[in-house]
Short mmCIF file of C-alpha atoms in Angstrom, two decimals:
data_model
loop_
_atom_site.label_atom_id
_atom_site.label_comp_id
_atom_site.label_asym_id
_atom_site.label_seq_id
_atom_site.Cartn_x
_atom_site.Cartn_y
_atom_site.Cartn_z
CA MET A 58 78.19 -96.85 -83.23
CA ALA A 59 74.48 -96.23 -83.81
CA HIS A 60 71.23 -97.39 -82.23
CA LEU A 61 69.46 -99.95 -84.42
CA ASN A 62 66.10 -99.03 -82.82
CA VAL A 63 64.70 -102.55 -82.63
CA GLY A 64 62.78 -102.32 -79.38
CA ALA A 65 59.54 -104.07 -78.48
CA PRO A 66 57.00 -104.28 -81.33
CA ARG A 67 54.12 -101.89 -81.54
CA ARG A 68 51.07 -103.13 -79.69
CA VAL A 69 48.19 -104.21 -81.87
CA HIS A 70 45.51 -101.56 -82.34
CA LEU A 71 42.60 -101.99 -79.92
CA PRO A 72 39.06 -101.07 -80.99
CA VAL A 73 37.34 -98.50 -78.80
CA ASP A 74 34.76 -101.10 -77.78
CA LEU A 75 35.64 -104.76 -77.29
CA LYS A 76 32.72 -106.48 -78.97
CA VAL A 77 32.03 -109.31 -81.38
CA GLU A 78 30.52 -108.33 -84.72
CA LEU A 79 29.35 -111.35 -86.71
CA THR A 80 29.51 -111.70 -90.46
CA GLU A 81 26.39 -112.90 -92.26
CA ASP A 82 27.69 -116.49 -92.42
CA GLU A 83 28.75 -116.42 -88.76
CA GLY A 84 25.28 -115.23 -87.81
CA ARG A 85 23.76 -118.07 -89.82
CA LEU A 86 26.11 -120.54 -88.11
CA CYS A 87 25.11 -119.32 -84.65
CA ASN A 88 21.44 -119.65 -85.58
CA LEU A 89 22.06 -123.16 -86.90
CA LEU A 90 23.91 -124.25 -83.75
CA ASP A 91 21.20 -122.80 -81.52
CA GLU A 92 18.40 -124.44 -83.50
CA CYS A 93 20.26 -127.76 -83.63
CA THR A 94 20.63 -127.90 -79.82
CA GLN A 95 16.93 -127.08 -79.43
CA TYR A 96 16.05 -129.84 -81.88
CA LEU A 97 18.25 -132.38 -80.07
CA LYS A 98 16.61 -131.53 -76.75
CA ALA A 99 13.06 -131.67 -78.09
CA GLU A 100 13.34 -134.65 -80.43
CA LYS A 101 16.14 -136.81 -79.01
CA ASP A 102 16.28 -135.78 -75.35
CA VAL A 103 19.95 -134.81 -75.80
CA SER A 104 21.03 -131.72 -73.86
CA THR A 105 24.04 -129.67 -74.86
CA SER A 106 25.00 -126.07 -75.52
CA CYS A 107 27.56 -124.46 -77.82
CA ARG A 108 30.21 -121.84 -77.27
CA ILE A 109 32.76 -120.55 -79.73
CA ALA A 110 36.08 -120.70 -77.90
CA GLY A 111 39.56 -119.29 -77.97
CA GLY A 112 41.27 -117.55 -80.84
CA TRP A 113 38.18 -116.66 -82.87
CA VAL A 114 36.74 -114.75 -79.92
CA ARG A 115 40.05 -112.99 -79.25
CA ASP A 116 40.50 -112.00 -82.89
CA LYS A 117 36.92 -110.75 -83.19
CA LEU A 118 37.38 -108.55 -80.14
CA LEU A 119 40.56 -107.16 -81.71
CA GLY A 120 38.72 -106.40 -84.94
CA SER A 121 40.24 -109.24 -86.99
CA GLN A 122 38.53 -111.95 -89.01
CA SER A 123 39.04 -115.69 -88.60
CA ASN A 124 37.43 -118.57 -90.49
CA ASP A 125 38.70 -121.25 -88.09
CA ILE A 126 36.12 -121.71 -85.37
CA ASP A 127 36.42 -123.92 -82.28
CA ILE A 128 33.07 -125.06 -80.90
CA ALA A 129 33.12 -126.12 -77.22
CA LEU A 130 30.25 -128.40 -76.20
CA VAL A 131 28.68 -129.00 -72.80
CA GLY A 132 28.42 -132.68 -71.85
CA MET A 133 28.97 -134.08 -75.33
CA MET A 134 31.90 -135.21 -77.46
CA GLY A 135 32.65 -133.40 -80.69
CA TYR A 136 32.19 -136.26 -83.15
CA PRO A 137 28.61 -137.29 -82.26
CA PHE A 138 27.55 -133.64 -82.18
CA ALA A 139 29.16 -133.11 -85.59
CA GLU A 140 27.05 -135.99 -86.93
CA HIS A 141 23.89 -134.45 -85.44
CA LEU A 142 24.81 -131.01 -86.80
CA ALA A 143 25.51 -132.31 -90.31
CA ALA A 144 22.20 -134.18 -90.39
CA PHE A 145 20.29 -131.17 -89.05
CA ALA A 146 21.97 -128.84 -91.56
CA LYS A 147 21.05 -131.20 -94.39
CA SER A 148 17.41 -131.15 -93.27
CA CYS A 149 17.61 -127.34 -93.52
CA GLY A 150 19.03 -127.50 -97.04
CA ILE A 151 22.56 -126.55 -95.96
CA GLU A 152 25.47 -128.53 -97.38
CA THR A 153 28.39 -129.61 -95.19
CA GLY A 154 31.77 -131.14 -95.76
CA SER A 155 32.82 -134.55 -94.50
CA ILE A 156 33.43 -135.12 -90.80
CA SER A 157 36.92 -136.04 -89.63
CA LYS A 158 38.08 -137.24 -86.24
CA ILE A 159 41.48 -136.34 -84.74
CA ALA A 160 42.31 -138.73 -81.91
CA GLN A 161 43.79 -137.60 -78.63
CA ASN A 162 47.46 -138.36 -77.88
CA PRO A 163 48.19 -137.70 -74.18
CA ASP A 164 51.83 -138.80 -74.49
CA GLN A 165 52.41 -135.75 -76.67
CA SER A 166 50.12 -133.44 -74.65
CA LYS A 167 47.28 -133.68 -77.20
CA HIS A 168 44.51 -134.33 -74.72
CA LEU A 169 41.27 -133.84 -76.65
CA GLU A 170 39.54 -135.81 -79.36
CA THR A 171 38.46 -133.32 -82.01
CA ALA A 172 35.92 -133.51 -84.83
CA THR A 173 36.28 -131.24 -87.85
CA LEU A 174 33.54 -130.12 -90.21
CA LYS A 175 33.19 -127.43 -92.89
CA ILE A 176 29.87 -125.64 -93.05
CA LEU A 177 28.74 -122.32 -94.56
CA GLY A 178 32.31 -121.82 -95.76
CA LEU A 179 33.60 -121.96 -92.17
CA GLU A 180 36.01 -124.54 -90.74
CA LEU A 181 34.73 -125.94 -87.44
CA ASP A 182 36.65 -127.87 -84.78
CA LEU A 183 34.23 -129.42 -82.31
CA VAL A 184 35.37 -130.53 -78.85
CA ASN A 185 33.83 -131.10 -75.46
CA LEU A 186 34.39 -128.80 -72.52
CA ARG A 187 36.84 -130.70 -70.35
CA SER A 188 38.05 -131.14 -66.82
CA GLU A 189 41.25 -133.15 -66.55
CA GLU A 190 42.53 -135.30 -63.69
CA TYR A 191 46.23 -135.63 -62.81
CA THR A 192 48.48 -137.76 -60.65
CA THR A 193 50.57 -136.04 -57.99
CA THR A 194 53.79 -136.66 -59.92
CA SER A 195 52.80 -135.76 -63.46
CA ARG A 196 50.87 -133.11 -65.31
CA ILE A 197 49.90 -135.58 -68.06
CA PRO A 198 46.17 -136.21 -67.50
CA THR A 199 45.23 -139.63 -66.19
CA GLY A 200 41.63 -139.03 -67.12
CA MET A 201 39.32 -136.57 -68.78
CA THR A 202 35.74 -135.90 -67.80
CA PHE A 203 33.16 -133.48 -69.09
CA GLY A 204 33.69 -130.11 -67.51
CA THR A 205 32.06 -126.77 -66.99
CA PRO A 206 32.95 -123.65 -68.98
CA LEU A 207 34.96 -122.40 -65.98
CA GLN A 208 36.93 -125.65 -65.69
CA ASP A 209 37.62 -125.60 -69.42
CA ALA A 210 38.70 -121.94 -69.40
CA LEU A 211 41.16 -122.59 -66.58
CA ARG A 212 42.78 -125.39 -68.62
CA ARG A 213 43.58 -123.13 -71.57
CA ASP A 214 46.98 -121.62 -72.37
CA ILE A 215 46.46 -117.90 -71.70
CA THR A 216 43.57 -115.79 -70.51
CA ILE A 217 43.04 -113.94 -73.79
CA ASN A 218 42.50 -117.36 -75.42
CA ALA A 219 40.12 -118.54 -72.67
CA LEU A 220 37.18 -116.36 -73.70
CA PHE A 221 33.92 -117.87 -74.96
CA TYR A 222 31.20 -116.57 -77.24
CA ASN A 223 27.85 -118.06 -76.24
CA VAL A 224 25.94 -118.68 -79.48
CA HIS A 225 22.64 -118.86 -77.62
CA SER A 226 22.89 -115.58 -75.71
CA ARG A 227 25.19 -113.93 -78.30
CA SER A 228 27.49 -112.71 -75.53
CA VAL A 229 31.19 -112.92 -74.60
CA GLU A 230 31.89 -114.93 -71.44
CA ASP A 231 35.10 -114.36 -69.44
CA PHE A 232 35.15 -117.14 -66.85
CA THR A 233 38.75 -116.44 -65.78
CA GLU A 234 37.69 -112.84 -65.07
CA ARG A 235 41.03 -111.75 -66.54
CA GLY A 236 40.76 -112.25 -70.30
CA LEU A 237 39.04 -109.01 -71.31
CA ASP A 238 41.22 -106.91 -69.02
CA ASP A 239 44.37 -108.61 -70.32
CA ILE A 240 43.38 -107.75 -73.89
CA ARG A 241 42.86 -104.12 -72.87
CA GLN A 242 46.17 -104.00 -70.98
CA GLY A 243 48.20 -105.99 -73.51
CA THR A 244 49.10 -108.78 -71.09
CA ILE A 245 50.03 -112.45 -71.52
CA ARG A 246 48.89 -114.36 -68.43
CA THR A 247 48.01 -117.99 -67.73
CA PRO A 248 44.59 -118.82 -66.20
CA LEU A 249 46.20 -121.09 -63.57
CA PRO A 250 49.69 -120.80 -62.02
CA PRO A 251 52.14 -120.85 -64.96
CA GLN A 252 54.00 -124.00 -63.92
CA GLN A 253 50.78 -125.98 -63.78
CA THR A 254 49.67 -124.61 -67.14
CA PHE A 255 53.01 -125.27 -68.85
CA LEU A 256 53.52 -128.77 -67.48
CA ASP A 257 49.99 -129.66 -68.54
CA ASP A 258 51.08 -128.88 -72.12
CA PRO A 259 54.65 -127.52 -72.45
CA LEU A 260 53.88 -126.19 -75.93
CA ARG A 261 52.02 -123.41 -74.14
CA ALA A 262 55.42 -121.91 -73.32
CA LEU A 263 55.92 -121.30 -77.04
CA ARG A 264 52.35 -120.12 -77.50
CA CYS A 265 52.94 -117.44 -74.86
CA ILE A 266 55.90 -116.23 -76.89
CA ARG A 267 54.04 -116.39 -80.18
CA PHE A 268 51.06 -114.38 -78.97
CA ALA A 269 53.27 -111.87 -77.16
CA SER A 270 55.18 -111.25 -80.41
CA ARG A 271 52.04 -111.29 -82.54
CA PHE A 272 50.17 -108.66 -80.56
CA GLY A 273 53.04 -106.75 -78.97
CA PHE A 274 51.82 -107.86 -75.53
CA GLU A 275 53.99 -108.33 -72.42
CA THR A 276 54.24 -111.46 -70.30
CA VAL A 277 53.43 -110.95 -66.63
CA PRO A 278 56.47 -111.49 -64.33
CA GLU A 279 55.32 -114.87 -63.00
CA VAL A 280 54.98 -116.22 -66.55
CA GLY A 281 58.44 -114.94 -67.48
CA GLU A 282 60.04 -116.49 -64.41
CA CYS A 283 58.41 -119.84 -65.11
CA LEU A 284 59.49 -119.81 -68.75
CA LYS A 285 63.12 -119.71 -67.57
CA LYS A 286 62.84 -122.95 -65.59
CA THR A 287 64.84 -125.95 -66.75
CA GLU A 288 61.92 -128.21 -65.87
CA ILE A 289 59.78 -126.46 -68.47
CA HIS A 290 62.57 -126.60 -71.06
CA ASN A 291 63.03 -130.33 -70.52
CA ALA A 292 59.29 -130.97 -70.67
CA LEU A 293 59.10 -129.16 -74.00
CA VAL A 294 61.63 -131.62 -75.41
CA SER A 295 60.26 -134.79 -73.82
CA LYS A 296 56.49 -134.28 -73.83
CA VAL A 297 55.72 -132.41 -77.05
CA SER A 298 56.03 -133.72 -80.60
CA ARG A 299 58.58 -131.84 -82.69
CA GLU A 300 55.89 -131.29 -85.33
CA ARG A 301 53.93 -129.15 -82.86
CA VAL A 302 57.08 -127.24 -81.93
CA GLY A 303 57.89 -126.63 -85.59
CA GLU A 304 54.37 -125.43 -86.30
CA GLU A 305 54.66 -122.80 -83.55
CA VAL A 306 58.06 -121.68 -84.83
CA SER A 307 56.74 -121.41 -88.37
CA LYS A 308 53.86 -119.24 -87.15
CA MET A 309 56.36 -117.02 -85.32
CA MET A 310 58.45 -116.62 -88.47
CA LYS A 311 55.33 -115.68 -90.46
CA GLY A 312 54.00 -113.45 -87.71
CA HIS A 313 53.94 -109.78 -86.85
CA SER A 314 57.39 -109.71 -85.21
CA PRO A 315 59.77 -112.67 -85.56
CA LEU A 316 62.37 -110.48 -83.87
CA HIS A 317 60.29 -110.08 -80.71
CA ALA A 318 59.75 -113.85 -80.70
CA MET A 319 63.51 -114.44 -80.89
CA GLN A 320 64.12 -111.83 -78.18
CA LEU A 321 61.77 -113.72 -75.85
CA ILE A 322 63.23 -117.11 -76.79
CA ASN A 323 66.68 -115.82 -75.87
CA GLU A 324 65.46 -114.03 -72.75
CA PHE A 325 63.87 -117.21 -71.42
CA ASP A 326 66.75 -119.52 -72.49
CA LEU A 327 64.44 -121.62 -74.66
CA TYR A 328 66.65 -121.72 -77.76
CA ASP A 329 68.11 -125.20 -77.28
CA SER A 330 64.75 -126.73 -76.36
CA ILE A 331 63.36 -125.44 -79.65
CA PHE A 332 66.18 -125.54 -82.19
CA SER A 333 68.72 -128.02 -80.82
CA ALA A 334 66.64 -131.16 -80.18
CA ILE A 335 68.81 -133.09 -82.62
CA PRO A 336 69.56 -136.84 -82.34
CA LEU A 337 72.81 -137.50 -80.50
CA GLU A 338 74.18 -139.66 -83.32
CA ILE A 339 73.99 -136.59 -85.57
CA LYS A 340 75.33 -134.10 -83.02
CA ASN A 341 78.33 -136.33 -82.41
CA THR A 342 79.41 -135.94 -86.06
CA PHE A 343 79.13 -132.14 -86.19
CA SER A 344 82.17 -130.62 -87.89
CA ARG A 345 82.38 -128.03 -85.12
CA THR A 346 80.45 -126.57 -82.20
CA PRO A 347 77.57 -124.20 -83.09
CA GLU A 348 78.06 -120.47 -82.53
CA LYS A 349 76.55 -118.82 -79.48
CA VAL A 350 72.77 -118.55 -79.69
CA MET A 351 73.03 -114.76 -79.49
CA LEU A 352 73.95 -114.83 -83.19
CA SER A 353 70.36 -115.80 -83.97
CA LEU A 354 69.09 -112.64 -82.28
CA GLN A 355 71.76 -110.47 -83.90
CA CYS A 356 70.92 -111.66 -87.41
CA THR A 357 67.16 -111.41 -86.83
CA ALA A 358 67.51 -107.83 -85.57
CA VAL A 359 69.62 -106.83 -88.57
CA LEU A 360 67.20 -108.45 -91.02
CA GLN A 361 64.26 -106.58 -89.52
CA ALA A 362 66.18 -103.29 -89.61
CA LEU A 363 66.93 -103.83 -93.31
CA ILE A 364 63.47 -104.87 -94.55
CA ASP A 365 60.93 -103.36 -92.15
CA HIS A 366 60.12 -100.01 -93.72
CA SER A 367 58.03 -98.96 -90.71
CA MET A 368 61.18 -98.83 -88.57
CA SER A 369 63.42 -95.82 -88.15
CA SER A 370 66.73 -97.51 -88.97
CA PRO A 371 70.14 -95.81 -88.95
CA LEU A 372 71.41 -98.20 -91.62
CA LEU A 373 71.87 -97.17 -95.23
CA PRO A 374 68.78 -98.02 -97.32
CA LEU A 375 69.20 -101.10 -99.46
CA HIS A 376 69.22 -101.06 -103.24
CA GLN A 377 65.68 -101.88 -104.35
CA ALA A 378 66.84 -104.90 -106.36
CA LEU A 379 67.73 -106.64 -103.09
CA LEU A 380 64.20 -106.12 -101.74
CA ALA A 381 62.22 -107.02 -104.86
CA VAL A 382 61.32 -110.55 -103.77
CA VAL A 383 61.22 -110.26 -99.99
CA ASN A 384 58.75 -107.37 -100.24
CA ASN A 385 56.34 -109.41 -102.32
CA ASP A 386 56.78 -113.01 -101.16
CA ALA A 387 55.72 -113.88 -97.62
CA THR A 388 57.34 -117.31 -97.86
CA CYS A 389 60.67 -115.68 -98.68
CA LYS A 390 60.44 -113.43 -95.64
CA SER A 391 59.61 -116.27 -93.22
CA ARG A 392 62.41 -118.37 -94.72
CA LEU A 393 64.91 -115.56 -94.19
CA TYR A 394 63.80 -115.16 -90.59
CA LEU A 395 64.13 -118.91 -89.96
CA ALA A 396 67.62 -118.80 -91.49
CA CYS A 397 68.49 -116.04 -89.02
CA ALA A 398 67.00 -118.07 -86.16
CA ILE A 399 69.30 -121.01 -86.87
CA ALA A 400 72.31 -118.89 -87.86
CA PRO A 401 74.47 -120.50 -85.10
CA TYR A 402 74.54 -123.61 -87.33
CA ILE A 403 75.95 -121.86 -90.43
CA GLY A 404 79.01 -123.64 -91.80
CA ILE A 405 78.51 -126.81 -89.74
CA THR A 406 78.12 -130.21 -91.38
CA TYR A 407 77.35 -133.70 -90.12
CA GLU A 408 77.75 -137.23 -91.47
CA ASP A 409 75.06 -139.87 -91.81
CA LYS A 410 75.64 -143.59 -91.36
CA LYS A 411 76.91 -143.85 -94.93
CA LYS A 412 79.46 -141.08 -94.27
CA LYS A 413 77.61 -138.71 -96.56
CA THR A 414 77.91 -135.06 -95.52
CA TYR A 415 74.95 -132.73 -94.97
CA PRO A 416 74.56 -129.20 -93.58
CA ALA A 417 73.62 -129.19 -89.90
CA ALA A 418 70.85 -126.71 -90.71
CA PHE A 419 69.07 -129.52 -92.54
CA SER A 420 68.98 -131.61 -89.35
CA VAL A 421 67.75 -128.65 -87.29
CA ILE A 422 64.81 -128.19 -89.64
CA ARG A 423 64.13 -131.88 -90.24
CA ASP A 424 64.67 -133.27 -86.75
CA SER A 425 64.23 -130.46 -84.24
CA LEU A 426 61.42 -128.62 -86.04
CA LYS A 427 60.01 -131.26 -88.42
CA LEU A 428 59.18 -128.53 -90.93
CA GLY A 429 60.11 -130.27 -94.17
CA THR A 430 59.90 -128.45 -97.49
CA GLN A 431 56.82 -126.32 -96.77
CA ASN A 432 57.82 -122.70 -97.32
CA HIS A 433 61.01 -124.26 -98.72
CA TYR A 434 62.40 -124.46 -95.20
CA SER A 435 64.43 -127.69 -95.33
CA ASP A 436 65.78 -127.08 -98.84
CA GLY A 437 65.77 -123.28 -99.00
CA VAL A 438 67.47 -122.42 -95.70
CA PRO A 439 70.56 -124.63 -96.26
CA ALA A 440 70.74 -123.07 -99.74
CA LEU A 441 70.83 -119.60 -98.16
CA PHE A 442 73.72 -120.72 -95.96
CA ALA A 443 75.65 -122.13 -98.92
CA ALA A 444 74.92 -119.04 -101.02
CA SER A 445 76.22 -116.73 -98.32
CA ASP A 446 79.62 -118.44 -98.58
CA LEU A 447 79.72 -117.69 -102.32
CA LEU A 448 78.43 -114.12 -102.03
CA LYS A 449 80.42 -112.85 -99.07
CA SER A 450 81.89 -109.35 -99.57
CA PRO A 451 80.95 -108.98 -103.25
CA SER A 452 83.27 -106.06 -103.96
CA LEU A 453 83.46 -105.25 -107.65
CA ASP A 454 87.24 -105.08 -107.23
CA ASP A 455 87.32 -108.70 -106.07
CA GLU A 456 89.46 -111.05 -108.13
CA ARG A 457 86.50 -113.38 -108.79
CA PHE A 458 84.98 -110.68 -111.01
CA LYS A 459 88.24 -110.11 -112.90
CA THR A 460 89.17 -113.58 -114.17
CA LYS A 461 86.40 -113.42 -116.80
CA PRO A 462 84.56 -110.51 -118.41
CA GLU A 463 82.58 -108.81 -115.64
CA ARG A 464 79.15 -109.54 -117.10
CA VAL A 465 80.05 -113.21 -117.46
CA ALA A 466 81.50 -113.50 -113.96
CA ILE A 467 78.56 -111.84 -112.22
CA GLY A 468 75.94 -113.50 -114.40
CA MET A 469 77.31 -117.01 -113.85
CA LEU A 470 77.59 -116.36 -110.11
CA LEU A 471 73.91 -115.42 -109.90
CA ARG A 472 73.02 -118.62 -111.78
CA GLN A 473 74.63 -120.87 -109.14
CA LYS A 474 71.95 -123.26 -107.86
CA SER A 475 72.46 -122.44 -104.21
CA ILE A 476 72.05 -118.75 -105.05
CA HIS A 477 69.06 -118.97 -107.40
CA ASN A 478 66.86 -122.02 -107.80
CA PRO A 479 63.05 -121.82 -108.07
CA SER A 480 62.72 -125.46 -106.96
CA THR A 481 64.08 -124.51 -103.51
CA GLY A 482 62.50 -121.06 -103.40
CA SER A 483 65.93 -119.47 -103.76
CA HIS A 484 66.21 -116.11 -105.54
CA TRP A 485 69.50 -114.36 -106.09
CA SER A 486 68.24 -111.16 -104.45
CA SER A 487 67.25 -112.84 -101.18
CA SER A 488 70.48 -114.86 -101.23
CA ILE A 489 72.49 -111.64 -101.45
CA LEU A 490 70.31 -110.10 -98.74
CA PHE A 491 70.99 -113.00 -96.38
CA SER A 492 74.71 -112.87 -97.13
CA LEU A 493 74.62 -109.22 -96.06
CA VAL A 494 72.70 -110.08 -92.89
CA ARG A 495 75.27 -112.76 -92.07
CA GLU A 496 78.07 -110.19 -92.32
CA LEU A 497 76.26 -107.52 -90.33
CA GLY A 498 74.92 -109.76 -87.55
CA PRO A 499 78.14 -109.96 -85.50
CA LEU A 500 78.45 -106.16 -85.65
CA TYR A 501 75.24 -105.72 -83.63
CA ASP A 502 75.26 -105.65 -79.82
CA ALA A 503 71.79 -106.73 -78.70
CA SER A 504 72.35 -105.69 -75.07
CA SER A 505 72.91 -102.05 -76.03
CA ASP A 506 70.98 -102.07 -79.33
CA MET A 507 74.10 -100.60 -80.98
CA ILE A 508 75.60 -101.51 -84.34
CA SER A 509 79.11 -100.71 -85.54
CA GLU A 510 79.70 -97.92 -88.04
CA GLU A 511 81.40 -100.58 -90.15
CA ALA A 512 77.89 -101.74 -91.11
CA ASP A 513 77.33 -98.91 -93.58
CA LYS A 514 80.61 -99.67 -95.36
CA ILE A 515 79.50 -103.28 -95.85
CA ILE A 516 76.02 -102.25 -97.01
CA ARG A 517 77.62 -99.89 -99.52
CA VAL A 518 79.58 -102.80 -101.05
CA TYR A 519 76.38 -104.84 -101.46
CA ASN A 520 74.46 -101.86 -102.86
CA GLU A 521 77.19 -101.23 -105.43
CA PHE A 522 77.08 -104.90 -106.39
CA ALA A 523 73.28 -104.77 -106.81
CA ALA A 524 73.54 -101.54 -108.81
CA ARG A 525 76.10 -103.16 -111.11
CA ILE A 526 73.77 -106.13 -111.65
CA GLU A 527 71.09 -103.68 -112.75
CA GLU A 528 73.47 -101.66 -114.95
CA LEU A 529 74.62 -104.82 -116.73
CA ASP A 530 70.99 -105.81 -117.36
CA LEU A 531 71.39 -108.98 -115.28
CA LEU A 532 68.25 -108.74 -113.13
CA GLY A 533 66.69 -111.67 -115.02
CA VAL A 534 69.85 -113.60 -115.82
CA ALA A 535 69.30 -116.34 -113.26
CA ASP A 536 66.14 -117.52 -115.06
CA ALA A 537 67.42 -116.93 -118.60
CA ARG A 538 67.61 -119.87 -120.99
CA THR A 539 70.60 -120.57 -123.16
CA ILE A 540 70.24 -119.13 -126.65
CA LEU A 541 70.88 -122.67 -127.96
CA ASN A 542 69.23 -125.66 -126.30
CA GLY A 543 70.60 -129.18 -126.02
CA ARG A 544 69.01 -130.34 -129.27
CA ASP A 545 70.47 -127.34 -131.12
CA VAL A 546 73.94 -128.09 -129.77
CA GLY A 547 73.70 -131.77 -130.69
CA GLU A 548 72.68 -130.96 -134.26
CA ILE A 549 75.36 -128.30 -134.71
CA LEU A 550 78.13 -130.56 -133.40
CA GLU A 551 76.62 -133.71 -134.96
CA ALA A 552 76.93 -135.52 -131.65
CA LYS A 553 74.67 -137.56 -129.42
CA PRO A 554 73.66 -136.10 -126.04
CA GLY A 555 75.91 -137.06 -123.16
CA PRO A 556 77.57 -135.82 -119.98
CA TRP A 557 79.50 -133.32 -122.08
CA MET A 558 76.30 -131.43 -122.91
CA GLY A 559 76.05 -129.62 -119.58
CA GLN A 560 79.59 -128.28 -119.91
CA VAL A 561 78.96 -127.02 -123.43
CA LEU A 562 75.68 -125.35 -122.47
CA THR A 563 77.56 -123.58 -119.67
CA GLN A 564 80.00 -122.26 -122.27
CA VAL A 565 77.06 -121.21 -124.45
CA MET A 566 75.63 -119.23 -121.54
CA GLU A 567 78.98 -117.58 -120.91
CA TRP A 568 79.19 -116.64 -124.60
CA GLN A 569 75.73 -115.06 -124.64
CA LEU A 570 76.46 -113.16 -121.42
CA GLU A 571 79.57 -111.74 -123.06
CA HIS A 572 77.69 -110.98 -126.28
CA PRO A 573 74.16 -109.90 -125.22
CA GLU A 574 73.40 -108.29 -128.60
CA ARG A 575 74.35 -111.31 -130.72
CA THR A 576 71.87 -113.75 -132.29
CA LYS A 577 71.24 -117.48 -132.17
CA GLU A 578 72.90 -117.82 -135.58
CA ASP A 579 75.96 -115.97 -134.28
CA CYS A 580 76.16 -118.41 -131.38
CA ALA A 581 75.93 -121.40 -133.72
CA THR A 582 78.80 -120.00 -135.79
CA TRP A 583 80.90 -119.48 -132.68
CA LEU A 584 80.08 -122.98 -131.41
CA LYS A 585 81.24 -124.63 -134.64
CA HIS A 586 84.43 -122.61 -134.63
CA ALA A 587 85.13 -123.28 -130.95
CA HIS A 588 84.62 -127.00 -131.51
CA SER A 589 86.92 -127.06 -134.52
CA MET A 590 89.59 -125.27 -132.50
CA GLY A 591 89.28 -127.71 -129.59
CA LEU A 592 88.00 -125.01 -127.25
CA LEU A 593 84.95 -126.92 -126.00
CA GLN A 594 85.15 -129.12 -122.93
CA THR A 595 83.71 -132.23 -124.54
CA ASP A 596 84.33 -135.93 -124.69
CA PHE A 597 81.85 -137.38 -127.15
CA SER A 598 83.12 -140.88 -126.46
CA GLU A 599 81.84 -140.99 -122.89
CA GLU A 600 78.12 -141.56 -123.45
CA PRO A 601 78.20 -144.65 -125.72
CA ILE A 602 80.71 -146.31 -123.42
CA ARG A 603 78.56 -145.64 -120.37
CA LYS A 604 75.47 -146.97 -122.12
CA LYS A 605 77.27 -150.20 -123.00
CA ALA A 606 78.45 -150.54 -119.43
CA ARG A 607 74.89 -150.17 -118.12
CA THR A 608 73.42 -152.72 -120.52
CA ALA A 609 76.19 -155.29 -120.14
#
């Protein structure tokens, strides 16, 4: 047994001084906002003031750059101010993008109408400072009135996101009196009591986890205790759209430490509220019960130990061929982490109303997370699951590599669509990597951070397989084209294209894998001979018959 060394993530580096340093365009924007409010007061008798709110302020204080800027307005809605700002900018010779309005949706905890506008290369979201009113039995607002900066700050998710930057005074404002200190101390805290904050918008439970994992911050005890409450878990399912949940999960998977996010999700028993909000009619057709949710944490920890080069891992280093894509493709990395997150659903299928079978992972991504094909989540993750079945324990002594010449057997395996398919983001190297993670996951004990010595034996098998792929010059085989295309084959065999063509092209690929030094002419000679000897799997009579059947 050995320690995997996957503790809490390193805390984000803090600048010596917490201060906001504006870029040239940000300075111009602040000047424009200030001048616009002065103009509105003098010429139209409209009083308002502007503050940059939330994440931009936090990131600036941490020394990071953000082009997404939220403008909070005093006593004015975002859309009319956006119209005034666009007109004022035009009078100053500054071009702006079009104005869009995003309506509020209280039923899904989207309480504010927002206007969006691009100006000076910066994306602006404009909203009013708000003060919300509630009934005694619900945290869904019954009304929204214009509020003060303090009231608005108290209604935000966490204190480090409740800071304002006053564009008129060019100063940071901390109305909760906790935000700046919480940045310095690395703390995740809600401005109001956690239960009130989370029931106002249950998505804030996930945002606490995301920011804790992003910055390596710790949740204060009262936040952690509240995150464990069933009432919060149920509210996350019933009050928040699955699209918003999926967006938070995607940001976690792309973030600084997906592992820390999964550790917190497991610690606070939030897994089912996030990943298992699947329609009952689908759940009822599952081929079996999902594995324990701990498997998600085990696989995520193993993946991080294998690919995070900043960690001190006891595991054998991976062959570089297995890391070629994941090291250079952020979408691949986030897809692998999501696959680990929903690992309890590996091997499970469900039936739709037409009795067609699908992988349960597809429903998790489509229904519980609403992520679709962005980052190749809904098509790429099920492919990783299917590929791991084909790639399990790829020992070179395995019978599957003995039935045909080794180069043919390995090459054709890597060309399987579930293993390598650019249209789903699948690459053979990441498919092999996930297969390895799937095998190693159950060997890891998250409670003790210990992994079995058996892990190195398994890694050695995968490394030897990757080394053999390289030795056989098969690193690019999955994208290789057949030496003869369909037209060539049709002309050589004097036959019309048909269903038989795919089978013959497969045999052509097998031939060229077995004879890598041979030419196109050599392949044509072999093809003619194989056809004359009846060695090709063809039935030239199929296509004309099928055409007649379709036109009858």
